[in-house]
Amino acid sequence: MDSIKYYKFYLRAGFMSMEPQTGFVKAYVGGINYQHFKFDQVSVARRQVGSTFKPFIYTLAMQNGYSPCTKVPNIPVSFELPEGQEPRFYTPKFSQSKRDGEMITLKYGLAGSLNQISAWVLKQFSPEAAVQVANKMGVYSHIDPYPSICVGAAEVLLKEMVGGYCTFANKGIYTRPMFVTRIEDKEGNVLSSFSPLQKEAVSEETAFLMLDLMRGVVDFGTSVRLRYRYNIKADLAGKTGTTNNHSDGWFIGISPQLVSGAWVGGEERSIHFRTITLGQGAEMALPIWALYMQKVYADKSLPYTEDMRFEKPDYISVETDCDTYDRQQETFIEF
């Protein structure tokens, strides 16, 4: 009994990395030690995703004319629940920030992972619409369309999350993760070959606007330690995620050539950190991603470099420079 309890307290982890354009899976780690822990944390384990679900919600705004610079109220948001449910309203936990009560940009809201901002966005549309967006981007796990998805109360595979985020880096085209390109016999004859399954999930503009939003997460938000602690200078976007009681830590990071995701947590949700100091995605999962990318960029035999940039579409219908956006809004005011 003591030995079972001992192993239960081991933190588990899963990691997957793939090329967004080809779908080729370049790294896959299903657990911390296959000899002792054979359960696959990438393709079998469904865990609450926390704030890593928020980009799917923000995608709704970007594909409906919002800009990353659009300002919304940083106040609590409540959802009325169906008749007969008690309590009658659901109010997501308020994320404290230095700008409580102010009008803040969507980019600031996602960078700080503010629950009230993702709730505000979700309320402009619907939980059903957010689930549909996630489905189009390769998240096929069943998700109940409840308001609580604005804080990530959905259980999803890590493989699905990485595949979904690849859509942002691939100009709105979802590419299914691909593990095998061909099968040969012992003589080298090709018995079967495979090509990536692709479909348009969102527009190229929407995908780029989401990259712009998630750049803020890395440059001045919850993932900023990628810059100052790990000294990664590449053009990056991404999102951290943390679940209730600090049970799950997530980080999914996007570079122009690779999209990679890490999850860390206990086998049981009852195994968790006591406080958010260590029990958050930025401390639990992000370091795995950062150390992996450091080694990738250091290996000059690989085709992945830090100087690659996300490609901007020829035309964007909304302004992404927030100073320019503010001046435009002042110009449009009628007197």
Short mmCIF file of C-alpha atoms in Angstrom, two decimals:
data_model
loop_
_atom_site.label_atom_id
_atom_site.label_comp_id
_atom_site.label_asym_id
_atom_site.label_seq_id
_atom_site.Cartn_x
_atom_site.Cartn_y
_atom_site.Cartn_z
CA MET A 1 0.00 0.00 0.00
CA ASP A 2 2.79 2.42 0.88
CA SER A 3 4.52 1.75 -2.44
CA ILE A 4 1.32 2.50 -4.37
CA LYS A 5 0.91 5.75 -2.46
CA TYR A 6 4.55 6.61 -3.12
CA TYR A 7 4.19 6.27 -6.89
CA LYS A 8 0.91 8.18 -6.90
CA PHE A 9 2.79 11.26 -5.74
CA TYR A 10 5.06 11.27 -8.77
CA LEU A 11 4.34 14.16 -11.11
CA ARG A 12 3.51 12.96 -14.61
CA ALA A 13 4.19 14.82 -17.84
CA GLY A 14 3.43 14.66 -21.54
CA PHE A 15 5.00 16.50 -24.46
CA MET A 16 4.44 16.70 -28.21
CA SER A 17 6.02 18.81 -30.94
CA MET A 18 4.97 19.02 -34.59
CA GLU A 19 5.46 21.02 -37.75
CA PRO A 20 2.31 23.09 -38.38
CA GLN A 21 2.66 23.05 -42.17
CA THR A 22 3.26 19.31 -42.66
CA GLY A 23 1.69 17.82 -39.54
CA PHE A 24 4.84 15.76 -38.97
CA VAL A 25 5.22 14.93 -35.29
CA LYS A 26 8.88 15.57 -34.43
CA ALA A 27 8.86 14.74 -30.71
CA TYR A 28 6.47 12.68 -28.59
CA VAL A 29 6.86 11.87 -24.91
CA GLY A 30 3.91 10.02 -23.45
CA GLY A 31 5.16 9.97 -19.87
CA ILE A 32 8.09 10.28 -17.51
CA ASN A 33 9.24 6.64 -17.63
CA TYR A 34 7.61 3.99 -19.80
CA GLN A 35 9.03 1.13 -17.73
CA HIS A 36 7.03 2.21 -14.69
CA PHE A 37 4.33 4.51 -16.10
CA LYS A 38 2.86 3.22 -19.36
CA PHE A 39 -0.22 5.43 -19.49
CA ASP A 40 0.01 7.83 -22.46
CA GLN A 41 -0.42 11.44 -21.31
CA VAL A 42 -0.51 12.78 -24.90
CA SER A 43 -3.08 10.73 -26.82
CA VAL A 44 -5.05 8.97 -24.08
CA ALA A 45 -5.23 11.22 -21.00
CA ARG A 46 -7.91 13.88 -21.11
CA ARG A 47 -7.17 16.62 -18.59
CA GLN A 48 -8.70 20.00 -17.87
CA VAL A 49 -6.90 22.48 -20.09
CA GLY A 50 -7.28 25.64 -18.03
CA SER A 51 -6.47 28.88 -19.81
CA THR A 52 -4.96 27.15 -22.84
CA PHE A 53 -8.57 26.96 -24.08
CA LYS A 54 -8.92 30.75 -24.10
CA PRO A 55 -7.40 31.27 -27.58
CA PHE A 56 -10.31 29.35 -29.10
CA ILE A 57 -12.67 31.83 -27.44
CA TYR A 58 -10.66 34.84 -28.58
CA THR A 59 -10.74 33.40 -32.10
CA LEU A 60 -14.48 34.12 -32.12
CA ALA A 61 -13.74 37.81 -31.60
CA MET A 62 -10.96 37.97 -34.19
CA GLN A 63 -13.10 36.40 -36.91
CA ASN A 64 -15.94 38.82 -36.18
CA GLY A 65 -14.14 42.12 -36.70
CA TYR A 66 -12.46 42.71 -33.34
CA SER A 67 -8.84 43.82 -33.11
CA PRO A 68 -6.28 42.71 -30.52
CA CYS A 69 -6.42 46.38 -29.54
CA THR A 70 -10.19 46.45 -28.93
CA LYS A 71 -10.83 47.65 -25.38
CA VAL A 72 -13.34 45.91 -23.12
CA PRO A 73 -14.32 46.42 -19.46
CA ASN A 74 -12.13 44.63 -16.91
CA ILE A 75 -15.00 43.80 -14.56
CA PRO A 76 -16.74 40.61 -13.36
CA VAL A 77 -19.02 38.93 -15.89
CA SER A 78 -22.01 36.72 -15.07
CA PHE A 79 -23.91 34.22 -17.21
CA GLU A 80 -27.58 33.47 -16.65
CA LEU A 81 -28.09 29.71 -16.41
CA PRO A 82 -31.06 27.76 -17.81
CA GLU A 83 -34.36 27.81 -15.96
CA GLY A 84 -34.44 25.41 -13.04
CA GLN A 85 -30.72 25.49 -12.27
CA GLU A 86 -29.44 26.78 -8.97
CA PRO A 87 -27.72 29.11 -8.57
CA ARG A 88 -29.30 31.10 -11.38
CA PHE A 89 -26.03 32.78 -12.41
CA TYR A 90 -22.47 31.65 -13.03
CA THR A 91 -19.69 34.18 -12.42
CA PRO A 92 -16.13 33.05 -13.25
CA LYS A 93 -13.48 33.68 -10.62
CA PHE A 94 -12.19 37.22 -11.00
CA SER A 95 -8.50 37.47 -11.96
CA GLN A 96 -6.92 40.31 -10.01
CA SER A 97 -4.76 42.74 -12.00
CA LYS A 98 -3.34 46.23 -11.66
CA ARG A 99 -6.08 47.50 -13.97
CA ASP A 100 -9.25 46.27 -12.30
CA GLY A 101 -12.28 48.24 -13.44
CA GLU A 102 -10.51 49.81 -16.40
CA MET A 103 -11.03 49.42 -20.12
CA ILE A 104 -8.24 47.15 -21.34
CA THR A 105 -7.26 45.65 -24.68
CA LEU A 106 -8.02 42.07 -25.59
CA LYS A 107 -4.28 41.61 -26.04
CA TYR A 108 -3.65 42.67 -22.43
CA GLY A 109 -6.47 40.43 -21.24
CA LEU A 110 -5.06 37.32 -22.92
CA ALA A 111 -1.47 38.15 -21.95
CA GLY A 112 -2.51 38.30 -18.30
CA SER A 113 -4.92 35.36 -18.69
CA LEU A 114 -7.72 37.41 -17.11
CA ASN A 115 -10.82 35.24 -16.67
CA GLN A 116 -13.22 38.16 -16.83
CA ILE A 117 -12.01 39.14 -20.30
CA SER A 118 -12.41 35.66 -21.78
CA ALA A 119 -15.83 35.56 -20.09
CA TRP A 120 -16.74 38.91 -21.67
CA VAL A 121 -15.74 37.62 -25.11
CA LEU A 122 -17.65 34.37 -24.65
CA LYS A 123 -20.76 36.27 -23.58
CA GLN A 124 -20.74 38.26 -26.85
CA PHE A 125 -21.11 34.96 -28.70
CA SER A 126 -21.96 31.67 -26.96
CA PRO A 127 -20.35 28.58 -25.44
CA GLU A 128 -21.69 26.59 -28.40
CA ALA A 129 -19.85 28.87 -30.84
CA ALA A 130 -16.59 28.45 -28.93
CA VAL A 131 -16.90 24.67 -28.96
CA GLN A 132 -17.55 24.77 -32.71
CA VAL A 133 -14.37 26.79 -33.27
CA ALA A 134 -12.35 24.31 -31.22
CA ASN A 135 -13.86 21.40 -33.18
CA LYS A 136 -12.91 23.00 -36.50
CA MET A 137 -9.36 23.33 -35.22
CA GLY A 138 -9.03 19.66 -34.36
CA VAL A 139 -10.25 19.47 -30.77
CA TYR A 140 -12.58 16.49 -31.08
CA SER A 141 -12.95 15.55 -27.41
CA HIS A 142 -16.50 16.04 -26.17
CA ILE A 143 -16.87 19.47 -24.58
CA ASP A 144 -20.09 20.48 -22.88
CA PRO A 145 -20.98 24.01 -24.04
CA TYR A 146 -21.15 25.55 -20.58
CA PRO A 147 -20.02 29.08 -19.66
CA SER A 148 -17.24 27.59 -17.54
CA ILE A 149 -15.23 26.84 -20.69
CA CYS A 150 -14.13 30.49 -20.53
CA VAL A 151 -11.80 29.42 -17.71
CA GLY A 152 -10.87 26.11 -19.32
CA ALA A 153 -13.23 23.65 -17.63
CA ALA A 154 -12.93 21.21 -20.52
CA GLU A 155 -11.04 17.92 -20.66
CA VAL A 156 -9.00 17.58 -23.85
CA LEU A 157 -6.07 15.54 -25.17
CA LEU A 158 -2.68 17.23 -25.35
CA LYS A 159 -2.39 15.94 -28.93
CA GLU A 160 -5.58 17.79 -29.85
CA MET A 161 -4.44 21.02 -28.24
CA VAL A 162 -1.11 21.02 -30.05
CA GLY A 163 -2.84 20.23 -33.34
CA GLY A 164 -5.35 23.02 -32.75
CA TYR A 165 -2.65 25.61 -32.05
CA CYS A 166 -0.89 24.57 -35.28
CA THR A 167 -3.83 26.15 -37.11
CA PHE A 168 -2.68 29.59 -35.96
CA ALA A 169 0.84 29.03 -37.31
CA ASN A 170 -0.41 27.52 -40.59
CA LYS A 171 -2.47 30.48 -41.82
CA GLY A 172 -5.76 29.06 -40.57
CA ILE A 173 -5.28 25.58 -42.05
CA TYR A 174 -5.69 22.71 -39.60
CA THR A 175 -3.27 19.83 -40.21
CA ARG A 176 -3.89 16.56 -38.43
CA PRO A 177 -0.85 15.30 -36.49
CA MET A 178 0.96 12.73 -38.61
CA PHE A 179 3.18 9.98 -37.22
CA VAL A 180 3.86 7.78 -40.27
CA THR A 181 4.63 8.95 -43.81
CA ARG A 182 5.11 5.57 -45.47
CA ILE A 183 5.39 1.84 -44.83
CA GLU A 184 8.11 -0.20 -46.55
CA ASP A 185 8.92 -3.90 -46.65
CA LYS A 186 12.37 -5.24 -45.79
CA GLU A 187 13.49 -4.71 -49.39
CA GLY A 188 12.62 -1.03 -49.25
CA ASN A 189 9.52 -1.30 -51.42
CA VAL A 190 6.85 1.22 -50.46
CA LEU A 191 3.72 -0.65 -49.39
CA SER A 192 1.74 2.42 -48.46
CA SER A 193 2.30 6.15 -48.23
CA PHE A 194 0.38 8.85 -46.44
CA SER A 195 -0.14 12.58 -46.86
CA PRO A 196 -1.30 15.06 -44.23
CA LEU A 197 -5.02 15.64 -43.80
CA GLN A 198 -5.68 19.37 -43.99
CA LYS A 199 -8.73 21.63 -43.92
CA GLU A 200 -9.38 25.35 -43.56
CA ALA A 201 -10.55 26.06 -40.03
CA VAL A 202 -10.30 29.86 -39.85
CA SER A 203 -9.21 32.60 -42.23
CA GLU A 204 -5.56 33.55 -42.68
CA GLU A 205 -6.33 36.96 -41.16
CA THR A 206 -7.94 35.44 -38.07
CA ALA A 207 -4.98 33.11 -37.60
CA PHE A 208 -2.51 36.00 -37.80
CA LEU A 209 -4.52 38.16 -35.40
CA MET A 210 -4.47 35.30 -32.91
CA LEU A 211 -0.70 35.01 -33.28
CA ASP A 212 -0.47 38.72 -32.57
CA LEU A 213 -2.59 38.27 -29.44
CA MET A 214 -0.52 35.34 -28.21
CA ARG A 215 2.76 37.13 -28.89
CA GLY A 216 1.70 39.36 -26.02
CA VAL A 217 1.56 36.32 -23.71
CA VAL A 218 5.26 35.73 -24.41
CA ASP A 219 6.47 39.31 -24.66
CA PHE A 220 4.83 40.78 -21.55
CA GLY A 221 2.39 38.23 -20.15
CA THR A 222 2.38 34.97 -18.23
CA SER A 223 5.10 33.44 -20.43
CA VAL A 224 7.54 36.35 -20.39
CA ARG A 225 10.16 34.20 -18.60
CA LEU A 226 10.85 32.65 -22.00
CA ARG A 227 12.59 35.94 -22.75
CA TYR A 228 14.40 36.86 -19.54
CA ARG A 229 15.03 33.44 -17.95
CA TYR A 230 15.56 31.25 -21.00
CA ASN A 231 16.78 33.97 -23.38
CA ILE A 232 14.82 32.68 -26.36
CA LYS A 233 14.68 35.50 -28.91
CA ALA A 234 12.61 33.80 -31.61
CA ASP A 235 9.26 35.09 -32.85
CA LEU A 236 6.96 33.22 -30.46
CA ALA A 237 3.34 33.01 -29.42
CA GLY A 238 1.74 30.77 -26.83
CA LYS A 239 -0.49 30.28 -23.82
CA THR A 240 -0.09 28.95 -20.31
CA GLY A 241 -2.80 27.06 -18.47
CA THR A 242 -3.47 26.20 -14.83
CA THR A 243 -6.46 24.33 -13.41
CA ASN A 244 -8.30 24.41 -10.09
CA ASN A 245 -6.22 23.56 -7.03
CA HIS A 246 -3.07 23.77 -9.20
CA SER A 247 -3.63 20.20 -10.39
CA ASP A 248 -2.63 20.70 -14.03
CA GLY A 249 0.00 22.90 -15.63
CA TRP A 250 0.06 23.53 -19.37
CA PHE A 251 2.07 25.45 -21.89
CA ILE A 252 1.61 25.40 -25.63
CA GLY A 253 4.12 27.45 -27.58
CA ILE A 254 4.12 28.42 -31.23
CA SER A 255 7.11 29.23 -33.41
CA PRO A 256 6.89 29.63 -37.20
CA GLN A 257 8.32 26.13 -37.71
CA LEU A 258 7.27 24.13 -34.64
CA VAL A 259 4.28 24.01 -32.33
CA SER A 260 4.90 22.17 -29.07
CA GLY A 261 2.88 21.51 -25.95
CA ALA A 262 3.66 20.29 -22.45
CA TRP A 263 1.36 19.11 -19.67
CA VAL A 264 2.41 18.36 -16.08
CA GLY A 265 0.27 17.02 -13.23
CA GLY A 266 -0.47 14.11 -10.94
CA GLU A 267 -2.06 10.85 -12.03
CA GLU A 268 -5.01 11.86 -9.86
CA ARG A 269 -6.28 15.43 -9.65
CA SER A 270 -6.04 15.15 -5.87
CA ILE A 271 -2.25 15.33 -6.31
CA HIS A 272 -1.50 19.02 -6.65
CA PHE A 273 0.64 21.91 -5.46
CA ARG A 274 -0.49 23.81 -2.38
CA THR A 275 -0.07 27.27 -3.92
CA ILE A 276 0.15 28.85 -7.35
CA THR A 277 3.78 29.84 -6.75
CA LEU A 278 4.90 26.52 -8.21
CA GLY A 279 1.51 25.12 -9.22
CA GLN A 280 1.01 27.07 -12.43
CA GLY A 281 1.66 26.33 -16.08
CA ALA A 282 4.47 28.86 -16.26
CA GLU A 283 6.39 26.94 -13.58
CA MET A 284 5.27 23.37 -14.25
CA ALA A 285 5.07 23.01 -18.04
CA LEU A 286 6.77 26.02 -19.60
CA PRO A 287 10.31 25.01 -18.51
CA ILE A 288 9.97 21.71 -20.42
CA TRP A 289 9.02 23.61 -23.56
CA ALA A 290 11.81 26.16 -23.09
CA LEU A 291 14.57 23.59 -22.56
CA TYR A 292 13.37 21.65 -25.61
CA MET A 293 13.43 24.74 -27.84
CA GLN A 294 16.83 25.78 -26.53
CA LYS A 295 18.22 22.42 -27.64
CA VAL A 296 16.40 22.63 -30.98
CA TYR A 297 17.86 26.05 -31.77
CA ALA A 298 21.32 25.03 -30.58
CA ASP A 299 21.42 22.04 -32.95
CA LYS A 300 22.56 23.55 -36.27
CA SER A 301 21.89 20.27 -38.07
CA LEU A 302 18.16 20.93 -37.68
CA PRO A 303 16.24 23.23 -40.07
CA TYR A 304 14.68 25.27 -37.25
CA THR A 305 16.13 28.74 -36.60
CA GLU A 306 15.40 31.66 -34.28
CA ASP A 307 15.37 34.22 -37.10
CA MET A 308 12.18 32.94 -38.75
CA ARG A 309 9.15 35.23 -38.45
CA PHE A 310 5.42 34.62 -38.67
CA GLU A 311 4.29 35.69 -42.12
CA LYS A 312 1.82 38.58 -42.15
CA PRO A 313 -0.99 38.45 -44.73
CA ASP A 314 -0.91 41.01 -47.52
CA TYR A 315 -4.06 42.64 -46.13
CA ILE A 316 -5.39 42.91 -42.58
CA SER A 317 -8.80 44.56 -42.11
CA VAL A 318 -8.11 45.73 -38.54
CA GLU A 319 -5.24 47.65 -36.96
CA THR A 320 -2.87 45.68 -34.73
CA ASP A 321 -0.71 48.57 -33.55
CA CYS A 322 -2.60 49.76 -30.50
CA ASP A 323 -1.33 53.37 -30.58
CA THR A 324 -2.49 53.71 -34.17
CA TYR A 325 -5.74 51.92 -33.32
CA ASP A 326 -6.48 54.39 -30.50
CA ARG A 327 -5.89 57.35 -32.81
CA GLN A 328 -8.22 55.83 -35.38
CA GLN A 329 -10.95 55.39 -32.78
CA GLU A 330 -10.64 59.04 -31.77
CA THR A 331 -10.93 60.06 -35.42
CA PHE A 332 -14.12 58.05 -35.87
CA ILE A 333 -15.94 59.72 -32.96
CA GLU A 334 -18.92 61.77 -34.19
CA PHE A 335 -19.69 65.19 -32.73
#
